[in-house]
Amino acid sequence: MAGPMPENFIILDLSSSYGALSVGTWLASAMWGISSLQCSAEADSALLRYLITFLWLFDTGNTILCMKGNWKVLIAEYGKIANLFDVQKFDVSHRSIQAVVIFVVQMYFIRRIYTFARQTFIRSNGAKLGGYFFVVFMSVLAGWQIIGLIVYQVFGYGKPLATLSTTREIDLNLSLRGAAVATDVIVALGMLFLLTRGSKNQFSQTRRMLQRLVVVTVSSGTATAIFATIVLILIAKYPNDLYYTIFEYSLCSLYFSTLLANLNTRDFVQGRGKNGSVLTTSGFQAANNNTNTLVLQSTNHGGVRVQEDFESKMYP
């Protein structure tokens, strides 16, 4: 009879590194599936369809890179100890794609806030200057996630895994995640402020529509902010481990899903299909500096259409 199999002399606990990376990859794959199921832009403009296609391709590439890094170490070259101590280029490269997707999504919401505020509330030159400052400040804050990542990768790309645990790399990583959290929180609060302010003294139909939009905005903005905050906390708590990747790998698909969720809930926000009526909200435009105009118009289907220039501001 054959004797017992000899025991491996090298037994390593990879929970804090490739264990975390594996869990992060599973969650990222699930989140990618969720975002892919939400992709639908048949009724949107060509520009918006191109944007969704571009982001979906980047999101797909990000998920593939996340899986490829683990595949090499745990499957293709299983048992090669040297791989465990190197920064896999696939794992670092995915962050470049992720940063682009997050930046584009955040800039979309920043533009939405500015467009809504400019066409609805901003009247004086001082307010216009404040609007420009807001856009510049938020663009710099969101853009740091790309600029800082370039610096991060210059020092960490293709280097030993221990390089990511240096003070410089940890501080850069914290600043990147801090910028993401700050941007998400400011965007959510900015939208909440504008929507609650805009709902005052409005017609009941418009007020209900704005209340629904507040629910969607807060819910979607909270999800990305919570995930980014968890990543930030894990980096600060375990700077020498990769536990933060459990949630960090999913950020790309989560931000993409946030954008898709906001686009796909337009019918809910606008109250379409209720009691056979059609409610279009393509406006929320002031007729002059003091009053808003509500126009009721009969449709071919006998319903009532509330014409406002809301959609062009909230979904530019």
Coordinates of C-alpha atoms in Angstrom, one line a residue:
M1 CA 0.0 0.0 0.0
A2 CA 1.1 3.5 -0.7
G3 CA 2.3 5.5 2.3
P4 CA 0.7 8.7 3.4
M5 CA 1.2 11.8 1.3
P6 CA 4.1 13.9 2.6
E7 CA 3.0 17.1 4.2
N8 CA 4.0 20.4 2.6
F9 CA 6.7 22.1 4.7
I10 CA 5.5 25.6 3.8
I11 CA 2.1 26.4 5.1
L12 CA 1.0 30.0 4.8
D13 CA -2.1 31.9 6.0
L14 CA -3.2 34.1 3.1
S15 CA -6.3 35.4 4.8
S16 CA -5.0 39.0 4.9
S17 CA -3.8 39.1 1.3
Y18 CA -5.2 36.7 -1.3
G19 CA -8.0 35.6 1.0
A20 CA -9.3 39.2 1.0
L21 CA -8.5 39.6 -2.7
S22 CA -10.6 36.4 -3.5
V23 CA -13.6 37.6 -1.5
G24 CA -13.3 41.0 -3.2
T25 CA -13.2 39.4 -6.6
W26 CA -16.4 37.4 -5.8
L27 CA -18.2 40.5 -4.7
A28 CA -16.9 42.5 -7.7
S29 CA -18.2 39.8 -10.1
A30 CA -21.6 39.9 -8.4
M31 CA -21.7 43.7 -8.6
W32 CA -20.7 43.6 -12.2
G33 CA -23.6 41.3 -12.9
I34 CA -26.0 43.7 -11.2
S35 CA -24.7 46.7 -13.1
S36 CA -24.9 44.7 -16.4
L37 CA -28.5 43.8 -15.8
Q38 CA -29.3 47.5 -15.4
C39 CA -27.9 48.6 -18.7
S40 CA -30.7 49.9 -20.8
A41 CA -30.6 53.1 -22.9
E42 CA -33.0 52.5 -25.7
A43 CA -34.9 55.8 -25.1
D44 CA -31.8 57.9 -24.3
S45 CA -29.8 60.1 -26.6
A46 CA -26.9 58.8 -28.6
L47 CA -24.4 60.5 -26.4
L48 CA -25.8 58.9 -23.2
R49 CA -25.8 55.5 -24.9
Y50 CA -22.1 56.0 -25.8
L51 CA -21.4 57.0 -22.2
I52 CA -23.1 53.9 -20.8
T53 CA -21.3 51.6 -23.3
F54 CA -18.0 53.2 -22.5
L55 CA -18.5 52.7 -18.8
W56 CA -19.7 49.2 -19.2
L57 CA -16.6 48.2 -21.2
F58 CA -14.4 49.8 -18.5
D59 CA -16.3 48.1 -15.8
T60 CA -16.0 44.7 -17.5
G61 CA -12.3 45.2 -18.0
N62 CA -11.9 46.1 -14.3
T63 CA -13.6 42.8 -13.3
I64 CA -11.5 40.8 -15.6
L65 CA -8.3 42.3 -14.2
C66 CA -9.4 41.6 -10.7
M67 CA -10.0 37.9 -11.5
K68 CA -6.8 37.6 -13.5
G69 CA -4.5 38.7 -10.7
N70 CA -5.9 36.0 -8.4
W71 CA -5.9 33.4 -11.2
K72 CA -2.2 33.7 -11.8
V73 CA -1.2 33.2 -8.2
L74 CA -3.9 30.7 -7.0
I75 CA -4.5 28.7 -10.2
A76 CA -2.0 29.1 -13.1
E77 CA 1.1 29.3 -10.9
Y78 CA -0.1 27.7 -7.7
G79 CA 2.6 26.9 -5.3
K80 CA 5.1 29.5 -6.6
I81 CA 6.0 31.2 -3.3
A82 CA 7.6 34.2 -5.0
N83 CA 4.3 35.3 -6.5
L84 CA 2.8 35.8 -3.0
F85 CA 5.3 38.6 -2.2
D86 CA 4.9 40.5 -5.5
V87 CA 2.4 43.2 -6.4
Q88 CA 0.5 41.6 -9.3
K89 CA 0.3 44.1 -12.2
F90 CA -3.3 43.1 -12.8
D91 CA -4.3 44.1 -9.3
V92 CA -2.7 47.5 -9.7
S93 CA -3.9 48.1 -13.3
H94 CA -7.5 47.6 -12.3
R95 CA -7.4 50.7 -10.1
S96 CA -6.6 52.8 -13.2
I97 CA -9.8 51.7 -14.9
Q98 CA -11.7 52.0 -11.6
A99 CA -10.5 55.6 -11.1
V100 CA -11.7 56.6 -14.6
V101 CA -15.2 55.1 -14.0
I102 CA -15.5 56.8 -10.6
F103 CA -14.3 60.1 -12.0
V104 CA -16.7 60.1 -14.9
V105 CA -19.7 59.1 -12.7
Q106 CA -18.9 61.8 -10.1
M107 CA -18.4 64.5 -12.7
Y108 CA -21.8 63.5 -14.2
F109 CA -23.5 64.2 -10.8
I110 CA -21.4 67.4 -10.3
R111 CA -22.5 68.6 -13.7
R112 CA -26.1 67.7 -12.8
I113 CA -26.0 69.8 -9.6
Y114 CA -24.4 72.8 -11.3
T115 CA -27.0 72.6 -14.2
F116 CA -29.9 72.4 -11.9
A117 CA -28.7 75.2 -9.6
R118 CA -27.7 77.5 -12.5
Q119 CA -31.1 77.2 -14.3
T120 CA -33.2 77.3 -11.1
F121 CA -31.6 79.2 -8.3
I122 CA -28.5 81.1 -9.5
R123 CA -29.4 84.6 -10.5
S124 CA -26.8 87.1 -9.2
N125 CA -23.2 87.4 -10.3
G126 CA -22.0 86.4 -6.9
A127 CA -24.1 83.2 -7.1
K128 CA -22.7 82.5 -10.5
L129 CA -19.1 82.9 -9.2
G130 CA -20.0 80.5 -6.4
G131 CA -21.3 78.0 -8.9
Y132 CA -18.0 78.2 -10.9
F133 CA -16.0 77.8 -7.7
F134 CA -18.1 74.7 -6.7
V135 CA -17.4 73.1 -10.1
V136 CA -13.7 73.8 -10.0
F137 CA -13.3 72.6 -6.4
M138 CA -15.3 69.4 -7.0
S139 CA -13.5 68.7 -10.2
V140 CA -10.1 69.0 -8.4
L141 CA -11.4 66.8 -5.6
A142 CA -12.6 64.1 -8.0
G143 CA -9.6 64.5 -10.3
W144 CA -7.2 63.8 -7.4
Q145 CA -8.4 60.2 -7.5
I146 CA -6.7 60.0 -10.9
I147 CA -3.7 62.2 -10.3
G148 CA -2.9 60.7 -6.9
L149 CA -3.3 57.2 -8.4
I150 CA -0.6 58.0 -11.0
V151 CA 1.8 58.9 -8.2
Y152 CA 0.7 55.9 -6.2
Q153 CA 1.4 53.6 -9.2
V154 CA 4.8 55.2 -10.0
F155 CA 6.1 54.0 -6.7
G156 CA 4.1 50.7 -6.4
Y157 CA 3.7 49.3 -9.9
G158 CA 5.7 46.0 -10.3
K159 CA 7.3 46.4 -6.9
P160 CA 7.3 43.9 -4.0
L161 CA 4.0 43.6 -2.1
A162 CA 5.7 45.2 1.0
T163 CA 6.0 48.4 -1.0
L164 CA 2.2 49.0 -0.6
S165 CA 2.7 49.0 3.2
T166 CA 5.2 51.9 3.1
T167 CA 4.1 55.2 4.7
R168 CA 4.1 57.0 1.4
E169 CA 1.8 54.5 -0.3
I170 CA -0.5 54.2 2.6
D171 CA -0.9 58.0 2.9
L172 CA -1.5 58.2 -0.9
N173 CA -4.1 55.4 -0.7
L174 CA -5.8 57.2 2.3
S175 CA -5.9 60.5 0.4
L176 CA -7.5 58.8 -2.7
R177 CA -10.2 57.1 -0.6
G178 CA -10.8 60.3 1.4
A179 CA -11.3 62.3 -1.8
A180 CA -13.9 59.7 -3.0
V181 CA -15.8 59.9 0.3
A182 CA -15.7 63.7 0.4
T183 CA -16.9 63.9 -3.2
D184 CA -19.8 61.5 -2.6
V185 CA -20.9 63.2 0.6
I186 CA -20.8 66.7 -0.9
V187 CA -22.6 65.6 -4.0
A188 CA -25.4 63.9 -2.0
L189 CA -25.7 66.9 0.4
G190 CA -25.7 69.3 -2.5
M191 CA -28.5 67.4 -4.3
L192 CA -30.5 67.1 -1.1
F193 CA -30.2 70.8 -0.4
L194 CA -31.2 71.9 -3.9
L195 CA -34.1 69.4 -4.1
T196 CA -35.5 70.2 -0.7
R197 CA -35.2 73.9 -1.4
G198 CA -36.8 73.5 -4.8
S199 CA -39.8 71.6 -3.3
K200 CA -40.9 74.6 -1.2
N201 CA -44.0 76.4 -2.5
Q202 CA -44.4 74.1 -5.5
F203 CA -47.4 72.4 -6.9
S204 CA -48.3 69.1 -5.3
Q205 CA -47.4 67.1 -8.4
T206 CA -43.9 68.7 -8.5
R207 CA -43.4 68.4 -4.8
R208 CA -44.2 64.7 -4.9
M209 CA -41.9 64.3 -7.8
L210 CA -39.1 66.0 -5.9
Q211 CA -39.7 64.0 -2.8
R212 CA -39.3 60.8 -4.9
L213 CA -36.1 62.2 -6.4
V214 CA -34.7 62.9 -2.9
V215 CA -35.3 59.3 -1.9
V216 CA -33.4 58.0 -5.1
T217 CA -30.6 60.5 -4.7
V218 CA -29.9 59.9 -1.0
S219 CA -30.2 56.1 -1.4
S220 CA -27.7 55.9 -4.3
G221 CA -25.3 58.5 -2.9
T222 CA -25.3 56.8 0.5
A223 CA -24.3 53.4 -1.0
T224 CA -21.2 54.7 -2.7
A225 CA -20.2 56.8 0.3
I226 CA -20.6 53.9 2.7
F227 CA -18.5 51.5 0.6
A228 CA -15.8 54.2 0.1
T229 CA -15.8 54.9 3.9
I230 CA -15.5 51.2 4.8
V231 CA -12.5 51.0 2.4
L232 CA -11.0 54.1 4.0
I233 CA -11.4 52.7 7.5
L234 CA -9.9 49.3 6.6
I235 CA -6.9 51.0 5.1
A236 CA -6.4 53.0 8.2
K237 CA -7.0 50.1 10.5
Y238 CA -5.0 47.4 8.6
P239 CA -2.4 49.4 6.6
N240 CA -0.2 46.3 6.1
D241 CA -3.0 44.0 4.9
L242 CA -5.3 43.9 1.9
Y243 CA -8.7 43.6 3.8
Y244 CA -9.8 46.9 2.2
T245 CA -9.9 45.1 -1.2
I246 CA -13.0 43.2 -0.1
F247 CA -15.0 46.3 -0.7
E248 CA -12.6 48.2 -3.0
Y249 CA -12.8 45.8 -5.8
S250 CA -16.6 46.4 -6.0
L251 CA -16.4 50.2 -6.2
C252 CA -16.1 50.4 -10.0
S253 CA -19.3 48.4 -10.6
L254 CA -21.1 50.1 -7.6
Y255 CA -20.5 53.6 -9.0
F256 CA -21.6 52.5 -12.5
S257 CA -24.7 50.9 -10.9
T258 CA -25.4 54.2 -9.1
L259 CA -25.5 56.1 -12.4
L260 CA -27.7 53.4 -14.0
A261 CA -30.0 53.4 -11.1
N262 CA -30.5 57.1 -11.3
L263 CA -31.2 56.9 -15.0
N264 CA -33.5 53.9 -14.7
T265 CA -35.6 55.4 -12.0
R266 CA -36.7 58.4 -14.1
D267 CA -40.2 57.0 -14.6
F268 CA -40.5 56.4 -10.9
V269 CA -39.4 60.0 -10.1
Q270 CA -41.7 61.4 -12.8
G271 CA -44.7 59.4 -11.7
R272 CA -45.4 57.9 -15.1
G273 CA -48.0 55.2 -15.6
K274 CA -50.1 56.2 -12.7
N275 CA -53.9 56.0 -13.2
G276 CA -53.3 55.9 -16.9
S277 CA -51.9 59.4 -17.0
V278 CA -48.5 60.5 -18.4
L279 CA -46.4 62.8 -16.3
T280 CA -43.4 64.2 -18.0
T281 CA -41.0 66.2 -16.0
S282 CA -38.5 67.7 -18.3
G283 CA -38.4 70.9 -16.5
F284 CA -38.4 72.9 -13.3
Q285 CA -37.8 76.2 -14.9
A286 CA -38.7 79.6 -13.6
A287 CA -40.7 81.8 -15.9
N288 CA -39.1 84.8 -14.2
N289 CA -37.1 85.5 -11.1
N290 CA -40.0 84.9 -8.7
T291 CA -42.5 82.5 -10.1
N292 CA -42.6 79.1 -11.8
T293 CA -45.0 78.3 -14.7
L294 CA -47.0 75.1 -14.8
V295 CA -48.6 74.3 -18.1
L296 CA -51.4 71.7 -18.4
Q297 CA -51.8 70.3 -21.8
S298 CA -54.1 67.6 -23.1
T299 CA -52.4 64.6 -24.7
N300 CA -53.5 62.3 -27.5
H301 CA -54.3 59.7 -24.9
G302 CA -56.6 61.9 -22.9
G303 CA -54.1 62.2 -20.1
V304 CA -52.6 65.2 -18.5
R305 CA -49.0 66.3 -19.1
V306 CA -47.2 68.5 -16.7
Q307 CA -44.7 70.3 -18.8
E308 CA -41.7 71.5 -16.8
D309 CA -38.1 71.7 -17.8
F310 CA -37.0 69.3 -15.0
E311 CA -35.5 66.3 -16.8
S312 CA -33.1 68.4 -18.8
K313 CA -31.7 69.7 -15.6
M314 CA -31.7 66.6 -13.4
Y315 CA -30.7 64.3 -16.3
P316 CA -28.5 66.4 -18.6

